[in-house]
mmCIF file of C-alpha atoms and ligand atoms in Angstrom:
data_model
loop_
_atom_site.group_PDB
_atom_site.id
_atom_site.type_symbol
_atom_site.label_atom_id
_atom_site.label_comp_id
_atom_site.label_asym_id
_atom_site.label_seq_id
_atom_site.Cartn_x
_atom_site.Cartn_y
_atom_site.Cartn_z
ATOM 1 C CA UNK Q 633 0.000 0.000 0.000
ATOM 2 C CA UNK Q 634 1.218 3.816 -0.753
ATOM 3 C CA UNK Q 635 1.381 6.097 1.827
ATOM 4 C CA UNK Q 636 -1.170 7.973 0.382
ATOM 5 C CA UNK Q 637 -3.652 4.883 0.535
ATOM 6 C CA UNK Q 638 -2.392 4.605 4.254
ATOM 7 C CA UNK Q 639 -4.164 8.119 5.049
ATOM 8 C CA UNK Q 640 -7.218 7.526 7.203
ATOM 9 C CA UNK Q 641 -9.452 10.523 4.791
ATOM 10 C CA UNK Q 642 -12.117 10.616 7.568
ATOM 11 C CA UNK Q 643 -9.757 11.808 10.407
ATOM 12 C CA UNK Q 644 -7.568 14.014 8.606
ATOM 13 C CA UNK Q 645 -6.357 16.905 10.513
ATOM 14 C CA UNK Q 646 -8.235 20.274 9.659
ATOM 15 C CA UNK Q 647 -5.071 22.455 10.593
ATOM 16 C CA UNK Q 648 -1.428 21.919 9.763
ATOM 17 C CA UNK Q 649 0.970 24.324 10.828
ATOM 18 C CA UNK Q 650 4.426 23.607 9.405
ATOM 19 C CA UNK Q 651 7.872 25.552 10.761
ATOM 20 C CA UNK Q 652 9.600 25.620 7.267
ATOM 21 C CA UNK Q 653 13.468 24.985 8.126
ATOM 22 C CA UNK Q 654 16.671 24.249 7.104
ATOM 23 C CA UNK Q 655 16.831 25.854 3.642
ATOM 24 C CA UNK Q 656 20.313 27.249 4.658
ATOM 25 C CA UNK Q 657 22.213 23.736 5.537
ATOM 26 C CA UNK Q 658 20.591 22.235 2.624
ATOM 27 C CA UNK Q 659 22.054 24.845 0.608
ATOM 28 C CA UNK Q 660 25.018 24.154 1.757
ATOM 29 C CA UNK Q 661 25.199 21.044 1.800
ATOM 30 C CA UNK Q 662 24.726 21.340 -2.408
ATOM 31 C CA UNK Q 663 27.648 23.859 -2.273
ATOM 32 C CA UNK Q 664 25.241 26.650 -2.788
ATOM 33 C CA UNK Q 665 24.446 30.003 -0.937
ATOM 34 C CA UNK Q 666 21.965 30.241 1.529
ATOM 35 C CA UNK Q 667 19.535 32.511 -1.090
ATOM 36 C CA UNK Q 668 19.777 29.143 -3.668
ATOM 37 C CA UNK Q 669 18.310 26.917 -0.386
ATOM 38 C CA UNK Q 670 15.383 29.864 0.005
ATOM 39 C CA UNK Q 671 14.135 29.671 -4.190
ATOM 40 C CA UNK Q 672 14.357 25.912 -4.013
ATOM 41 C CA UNK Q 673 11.968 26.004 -0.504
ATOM 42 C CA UNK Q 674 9.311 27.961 -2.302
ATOM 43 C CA UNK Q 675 9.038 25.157 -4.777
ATOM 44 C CA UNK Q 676 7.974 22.987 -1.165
ATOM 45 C CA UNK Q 677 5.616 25.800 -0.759
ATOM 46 C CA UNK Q 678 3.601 25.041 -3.404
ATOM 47 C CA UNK Q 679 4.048 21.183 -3.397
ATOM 48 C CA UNK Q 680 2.719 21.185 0.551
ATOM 49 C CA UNK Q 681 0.077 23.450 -0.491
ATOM 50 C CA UNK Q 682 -1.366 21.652 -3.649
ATOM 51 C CA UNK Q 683 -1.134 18.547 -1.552
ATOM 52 C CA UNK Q 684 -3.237 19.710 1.290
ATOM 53 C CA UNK Q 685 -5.770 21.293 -1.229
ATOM 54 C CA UNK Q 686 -6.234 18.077 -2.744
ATOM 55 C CA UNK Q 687 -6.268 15.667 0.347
ATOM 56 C CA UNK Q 688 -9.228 18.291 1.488
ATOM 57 C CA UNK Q 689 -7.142 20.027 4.364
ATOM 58 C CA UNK Q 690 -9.116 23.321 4.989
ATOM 59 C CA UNK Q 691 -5.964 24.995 6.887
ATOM 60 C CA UNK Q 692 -2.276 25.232 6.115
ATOM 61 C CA UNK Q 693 -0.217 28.172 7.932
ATOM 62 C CA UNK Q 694 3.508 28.221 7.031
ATOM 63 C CA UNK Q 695 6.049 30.157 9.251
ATOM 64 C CA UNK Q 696 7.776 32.170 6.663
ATOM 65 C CA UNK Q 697 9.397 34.984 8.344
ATOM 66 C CA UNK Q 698 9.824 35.253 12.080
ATOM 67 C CA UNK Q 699 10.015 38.169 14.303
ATOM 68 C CA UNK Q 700 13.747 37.217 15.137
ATOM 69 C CA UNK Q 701 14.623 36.691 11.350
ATOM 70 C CA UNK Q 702 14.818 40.425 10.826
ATOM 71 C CA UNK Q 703 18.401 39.549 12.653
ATOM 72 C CA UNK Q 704 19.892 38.282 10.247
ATOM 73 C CA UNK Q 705 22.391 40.059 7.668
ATOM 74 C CA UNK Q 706 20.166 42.703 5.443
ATOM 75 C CA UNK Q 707 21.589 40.987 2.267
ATOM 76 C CA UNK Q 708 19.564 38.091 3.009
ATOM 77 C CA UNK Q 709 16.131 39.518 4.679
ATOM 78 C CA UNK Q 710 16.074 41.587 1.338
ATOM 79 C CA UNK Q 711 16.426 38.098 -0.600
ATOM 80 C CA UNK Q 712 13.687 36.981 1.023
ATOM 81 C CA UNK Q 713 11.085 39.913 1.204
ATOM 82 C CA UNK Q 714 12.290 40.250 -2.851
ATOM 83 C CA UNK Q 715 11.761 35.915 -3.312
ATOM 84 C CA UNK Q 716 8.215 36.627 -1.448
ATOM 85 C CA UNK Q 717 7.220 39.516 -3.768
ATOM 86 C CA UNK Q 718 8.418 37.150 -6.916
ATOM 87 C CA UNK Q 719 6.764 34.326 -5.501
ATOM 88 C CA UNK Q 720 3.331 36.031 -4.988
ATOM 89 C CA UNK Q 721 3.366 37.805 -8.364
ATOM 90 C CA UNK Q 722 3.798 34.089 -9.918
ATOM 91 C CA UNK Q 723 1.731 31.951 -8.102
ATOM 92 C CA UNK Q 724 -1.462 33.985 -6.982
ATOM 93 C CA UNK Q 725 -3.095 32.985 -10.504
ATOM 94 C CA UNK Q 726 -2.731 29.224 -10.020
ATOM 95 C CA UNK Q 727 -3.608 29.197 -6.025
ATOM 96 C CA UNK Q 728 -6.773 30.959 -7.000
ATOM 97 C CA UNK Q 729 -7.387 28.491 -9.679
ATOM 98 C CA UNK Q 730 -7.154 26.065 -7.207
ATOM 99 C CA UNK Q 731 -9.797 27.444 -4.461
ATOM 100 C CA UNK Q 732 -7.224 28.514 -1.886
ATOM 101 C CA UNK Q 733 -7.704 31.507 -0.199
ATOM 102 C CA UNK Q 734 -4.445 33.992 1.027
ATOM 103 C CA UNK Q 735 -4.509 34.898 4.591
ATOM 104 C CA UNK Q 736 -1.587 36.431 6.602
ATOM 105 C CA UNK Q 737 -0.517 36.581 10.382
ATOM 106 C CA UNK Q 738 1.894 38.884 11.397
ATOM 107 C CA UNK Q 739 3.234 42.247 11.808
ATOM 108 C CA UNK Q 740 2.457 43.626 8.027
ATOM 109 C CA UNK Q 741 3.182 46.916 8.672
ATOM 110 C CA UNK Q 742 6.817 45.662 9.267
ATOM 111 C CA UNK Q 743 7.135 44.459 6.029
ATOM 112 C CA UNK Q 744 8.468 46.592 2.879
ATOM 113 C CA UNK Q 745 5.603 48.577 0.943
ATOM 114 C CA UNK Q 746 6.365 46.049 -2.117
ATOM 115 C CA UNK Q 747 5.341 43.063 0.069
ATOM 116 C CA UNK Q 748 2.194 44.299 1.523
ATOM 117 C CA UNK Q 749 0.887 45.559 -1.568
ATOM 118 C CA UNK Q 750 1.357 41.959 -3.505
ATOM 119 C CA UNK Q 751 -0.122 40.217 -0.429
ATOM 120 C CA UNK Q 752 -3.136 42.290 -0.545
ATOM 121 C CA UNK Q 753 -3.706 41.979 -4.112
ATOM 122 C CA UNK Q 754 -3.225 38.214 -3.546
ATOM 123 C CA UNK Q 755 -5.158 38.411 -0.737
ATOM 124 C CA UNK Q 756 -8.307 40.027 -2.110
ATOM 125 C CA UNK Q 757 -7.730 37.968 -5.200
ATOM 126 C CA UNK Q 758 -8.502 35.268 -3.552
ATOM 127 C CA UNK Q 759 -10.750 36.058 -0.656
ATOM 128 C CA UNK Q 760 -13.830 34.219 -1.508
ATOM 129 C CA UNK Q 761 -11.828 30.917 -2.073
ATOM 130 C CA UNK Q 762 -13.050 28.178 0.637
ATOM 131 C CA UNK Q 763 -11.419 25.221 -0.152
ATOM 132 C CA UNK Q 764 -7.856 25.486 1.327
ATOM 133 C CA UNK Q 765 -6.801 28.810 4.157
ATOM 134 C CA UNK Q 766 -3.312 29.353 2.873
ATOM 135 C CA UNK Q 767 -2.006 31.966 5.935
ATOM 136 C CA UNK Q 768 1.641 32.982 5.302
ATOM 137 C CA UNK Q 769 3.191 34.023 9.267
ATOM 138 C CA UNK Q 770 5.329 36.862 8.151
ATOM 139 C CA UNK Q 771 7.277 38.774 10.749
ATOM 140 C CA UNK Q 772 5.415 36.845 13.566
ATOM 141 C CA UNK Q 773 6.126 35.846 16.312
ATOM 142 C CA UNK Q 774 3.568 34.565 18.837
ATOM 143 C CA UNK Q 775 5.152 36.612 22.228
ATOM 144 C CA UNK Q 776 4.385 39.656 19.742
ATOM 145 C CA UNK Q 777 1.090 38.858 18.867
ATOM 146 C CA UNK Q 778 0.168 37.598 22.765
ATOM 147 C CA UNK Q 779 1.515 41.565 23.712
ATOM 148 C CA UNK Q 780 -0.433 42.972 20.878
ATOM 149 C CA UNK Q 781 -3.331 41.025 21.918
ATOM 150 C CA UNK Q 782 -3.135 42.360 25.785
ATOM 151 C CA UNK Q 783 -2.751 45.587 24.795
ATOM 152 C CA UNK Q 784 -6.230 45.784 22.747
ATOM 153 C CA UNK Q 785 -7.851 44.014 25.616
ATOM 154 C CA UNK Q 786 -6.392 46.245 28.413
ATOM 155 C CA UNK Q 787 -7.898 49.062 25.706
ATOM 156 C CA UNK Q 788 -10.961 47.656 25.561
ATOM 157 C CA UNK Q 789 -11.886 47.205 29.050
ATOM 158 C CA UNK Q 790 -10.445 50.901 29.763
ATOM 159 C CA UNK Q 791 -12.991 51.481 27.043
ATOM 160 C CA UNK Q 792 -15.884 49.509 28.725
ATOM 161 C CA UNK Q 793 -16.200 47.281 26.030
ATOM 162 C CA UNK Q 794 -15.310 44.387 27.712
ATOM 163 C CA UNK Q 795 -15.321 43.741 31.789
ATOM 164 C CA UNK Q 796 -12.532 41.492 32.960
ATOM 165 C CA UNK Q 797 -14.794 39.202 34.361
ATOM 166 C CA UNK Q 798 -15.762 38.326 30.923
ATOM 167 C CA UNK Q 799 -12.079 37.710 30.058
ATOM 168 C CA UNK Q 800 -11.942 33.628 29.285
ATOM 169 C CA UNK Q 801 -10.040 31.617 26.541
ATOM 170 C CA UNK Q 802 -12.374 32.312 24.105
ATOM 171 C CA UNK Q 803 -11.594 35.691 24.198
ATOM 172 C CA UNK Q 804 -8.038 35.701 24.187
ATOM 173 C CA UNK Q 805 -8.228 33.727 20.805
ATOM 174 C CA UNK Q 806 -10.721 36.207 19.032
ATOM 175 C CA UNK Q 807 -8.018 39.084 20.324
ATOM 176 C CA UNK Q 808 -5.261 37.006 18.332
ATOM 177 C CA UNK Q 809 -4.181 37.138 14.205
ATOM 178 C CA UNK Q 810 -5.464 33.500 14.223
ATOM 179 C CA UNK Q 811 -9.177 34.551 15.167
ATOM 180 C CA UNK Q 812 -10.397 33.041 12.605
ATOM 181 C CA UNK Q 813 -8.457 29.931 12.054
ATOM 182 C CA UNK Q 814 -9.359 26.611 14.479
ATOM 183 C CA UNK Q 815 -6.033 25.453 16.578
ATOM 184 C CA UNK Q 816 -3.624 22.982 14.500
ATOM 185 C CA UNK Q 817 -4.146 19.571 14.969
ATOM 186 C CA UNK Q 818 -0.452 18.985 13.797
ATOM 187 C CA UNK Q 819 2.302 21.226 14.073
ATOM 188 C CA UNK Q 820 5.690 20.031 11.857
ATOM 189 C CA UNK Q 821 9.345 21.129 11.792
ATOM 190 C CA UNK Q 822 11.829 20.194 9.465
ATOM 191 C CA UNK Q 823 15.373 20.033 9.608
ATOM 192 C CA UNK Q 824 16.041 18.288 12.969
ATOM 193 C CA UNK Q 825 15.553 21.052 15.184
ATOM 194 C CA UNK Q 826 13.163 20.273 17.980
ATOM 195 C CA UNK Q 827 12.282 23.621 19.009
ATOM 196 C CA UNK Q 828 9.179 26.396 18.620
ATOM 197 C CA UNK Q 829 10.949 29.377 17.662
ATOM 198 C CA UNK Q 830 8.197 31.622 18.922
ATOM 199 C CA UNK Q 831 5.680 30.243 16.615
ATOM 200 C CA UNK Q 832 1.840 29.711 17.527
ATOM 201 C CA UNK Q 833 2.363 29.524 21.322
ATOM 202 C CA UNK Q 834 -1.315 29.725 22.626
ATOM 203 C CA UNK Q 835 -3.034 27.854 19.469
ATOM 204 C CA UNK Q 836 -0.756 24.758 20.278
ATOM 205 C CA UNK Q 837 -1.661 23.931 23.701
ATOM 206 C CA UNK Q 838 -3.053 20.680 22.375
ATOM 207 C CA UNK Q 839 -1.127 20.029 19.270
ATOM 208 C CA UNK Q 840 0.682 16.893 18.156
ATOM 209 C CA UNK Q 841 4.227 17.934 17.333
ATOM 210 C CA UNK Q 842 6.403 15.932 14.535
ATOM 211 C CA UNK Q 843 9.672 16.698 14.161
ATOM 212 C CA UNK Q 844 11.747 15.429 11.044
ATOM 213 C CA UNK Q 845 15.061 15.525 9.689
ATOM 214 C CA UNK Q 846 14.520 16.758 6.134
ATOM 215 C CA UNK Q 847 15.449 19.800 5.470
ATOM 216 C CA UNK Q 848 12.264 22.029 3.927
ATOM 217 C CA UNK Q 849 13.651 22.440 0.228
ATOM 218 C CA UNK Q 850 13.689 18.063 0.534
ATOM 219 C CA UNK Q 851 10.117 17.919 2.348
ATOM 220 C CA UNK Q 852 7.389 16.513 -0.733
ATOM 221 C CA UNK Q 853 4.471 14.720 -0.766
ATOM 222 C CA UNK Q 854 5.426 11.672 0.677
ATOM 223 C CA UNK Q 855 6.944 13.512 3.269
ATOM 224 C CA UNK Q 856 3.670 15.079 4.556
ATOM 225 C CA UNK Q 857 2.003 12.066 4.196
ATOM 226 C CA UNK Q 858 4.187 10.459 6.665
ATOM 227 C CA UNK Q 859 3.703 13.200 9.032
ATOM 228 C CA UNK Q 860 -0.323 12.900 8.706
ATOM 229 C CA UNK Q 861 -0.292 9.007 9.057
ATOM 230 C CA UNK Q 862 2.098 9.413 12.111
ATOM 231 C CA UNK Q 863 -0.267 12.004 13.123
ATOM 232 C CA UNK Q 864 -3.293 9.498 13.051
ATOM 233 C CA UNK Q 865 -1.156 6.638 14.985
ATOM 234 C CA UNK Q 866 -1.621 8.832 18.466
ATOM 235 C CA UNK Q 867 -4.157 8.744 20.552
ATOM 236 C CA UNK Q 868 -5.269 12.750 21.595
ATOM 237 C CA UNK Q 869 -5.941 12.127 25.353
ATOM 238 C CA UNK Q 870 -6.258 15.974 26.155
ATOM 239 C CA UNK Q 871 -6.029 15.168 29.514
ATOM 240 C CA UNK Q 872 -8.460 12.565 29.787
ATOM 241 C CA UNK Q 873 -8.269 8.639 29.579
ATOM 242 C CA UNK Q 874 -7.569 6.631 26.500
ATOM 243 C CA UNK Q 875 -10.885 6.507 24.346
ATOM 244 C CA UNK Q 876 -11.272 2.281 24.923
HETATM 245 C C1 IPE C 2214 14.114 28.507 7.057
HETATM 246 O O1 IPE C 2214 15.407 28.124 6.692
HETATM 247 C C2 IPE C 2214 13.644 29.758 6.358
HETATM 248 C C3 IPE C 2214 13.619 30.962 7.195
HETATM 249 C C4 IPE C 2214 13.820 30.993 8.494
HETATM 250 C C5 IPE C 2214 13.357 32.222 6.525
HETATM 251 P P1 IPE C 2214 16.665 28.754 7.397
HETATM 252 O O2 IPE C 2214 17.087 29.976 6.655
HETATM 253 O O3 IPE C 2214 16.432 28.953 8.841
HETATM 254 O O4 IPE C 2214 17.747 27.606 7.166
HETATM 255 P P2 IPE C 2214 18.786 27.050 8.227
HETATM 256 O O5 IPE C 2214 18.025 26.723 9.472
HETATM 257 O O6 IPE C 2214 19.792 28.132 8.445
HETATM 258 O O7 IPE C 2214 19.356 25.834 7.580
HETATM 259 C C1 IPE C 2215 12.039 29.495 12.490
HETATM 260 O O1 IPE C 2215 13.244 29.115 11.904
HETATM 261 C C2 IPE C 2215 11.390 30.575 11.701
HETATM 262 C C3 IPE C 2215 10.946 30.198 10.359
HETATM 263 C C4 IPE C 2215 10.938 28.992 9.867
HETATM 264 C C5 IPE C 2215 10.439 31.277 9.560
HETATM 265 P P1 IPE C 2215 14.638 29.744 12.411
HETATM 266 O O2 IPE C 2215 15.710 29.083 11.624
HETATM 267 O O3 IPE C 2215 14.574 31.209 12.367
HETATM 268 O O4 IPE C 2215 14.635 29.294 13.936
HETATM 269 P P2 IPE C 2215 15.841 29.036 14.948
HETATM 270 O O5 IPE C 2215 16.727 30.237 14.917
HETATM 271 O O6 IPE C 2215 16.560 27.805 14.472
HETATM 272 O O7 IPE C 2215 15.161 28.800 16.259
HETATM 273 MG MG1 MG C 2216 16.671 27.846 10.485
#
């Protein structure tokens, strides 16, 4: 049997969040510069994407650009804002032919002009697409948007809007950029790191985490499958006993 005929299509998960890394070892490991390992990841953009779309996962959010990545030297954070402008201009046609709607989380104002302006074309391009939620994380990082998120809440009950009595979970999630996106069933690295990197800190609480070895630019089909079959293997206690 395939992997892909190993997929359970009744339980798959509704939410995949994926931390895209390792496109600078596997550069590297080709002899190429870091910028070469970047291109070749947007190519497991779209692969990941189409794949989800047609195994009938409504949500896909991709870290793309963290808070902390604006660190790094400006020769290659202008690579990637430039690769993410190129990358937009190209593919917005084909995702839209494809029913997937653009949705971003993240600190857009941080980006360059270029970059917001191609994400809200894409964006409104697309905006009445419901088969597949395709949300880009773009300088995000999920201690920013928890701060952001207290702030408009301390606002808000300064401005009577809300009394802090009524302040519950539910709440706290509408106050976040992933309002309107359900938590991720399955969260996946790549690239052997076993780490968060600031990503999706509240909307995980519950979330099966996979960690693998490939880097991104190497992570296909077959890849994800493996990740959504091991997904299916566990059994989701959340904090309760073993269904019998
Ligand atoms: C992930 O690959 C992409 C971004 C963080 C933008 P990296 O650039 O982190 O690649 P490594 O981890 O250095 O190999
Ligand atoms: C996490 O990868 C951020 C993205 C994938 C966009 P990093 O490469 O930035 O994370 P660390 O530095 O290894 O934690
Ligand atoms: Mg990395």
């Amino acid at each position: 049997m395939s992997l892909q005929q190993q997929i359970d299509l009744s339980r798959l998960p509704q939410h995949i969040a994926i931390i895209m890394d390792g496109n600078g070892r596997w550069a590297k490991a080709q002899g190429k510069n870091r910028v070469f390992g970047h291109t070749e990841g947007v190519k497991s953009v779209r692969r990941i994407t189409e794949t989800c779309a047609h195994l009938g996962i409504p949500y896909l959010t991709l870290y793309a650009f963290s808070t902390e990545n604006w660190g790094r030297p400006p020769a290659e954070v202008a690579a990637l804002m430039e690769l993410l402008v190129s990358s937009l201009r190209k593919e917005i046609k084909s995702l839209n032919e494809q029913g997937i709607r653009l949705n971003t989380i993240g600190d857009l104002q941080a980006l360059p002009p270029a970059c917001v302006r191609e994400l809200q074309a894409g964006i409104a391009t697309t905006h009445q697409n419901q088969r597949l939620t395709l949300s880009l994380a773009l300088s995000y990082s999920s201690r920013w948007e928890i701060t952001k998120a207290v702030q408009q809440i301390a606002r808000d009950a300064l401005k009577g809007k809300i009394h802090p009595n009524e302040i519950n979970e539910q709440l706290i999630s509408q106050y976040l950029t992933t309002h309107n996106l359900p938590d991720p069933e399955l969260l996946i690295r790549t690239s052997g790191e076993q780490r968060i990197s600031n990503y999706l800190l509240w909307q995980i609480a519950y979330t099966e985490l996979y960690f693998t070895d490939k880097y991104w630019p190497e992570f296909d089909e077959e890849e994800l499958y493996k990740a959504i079959i091991d997904y299916q293997q566990r059994d989701r206690r959340f904090g309760k006993l073993a269904t019998p």
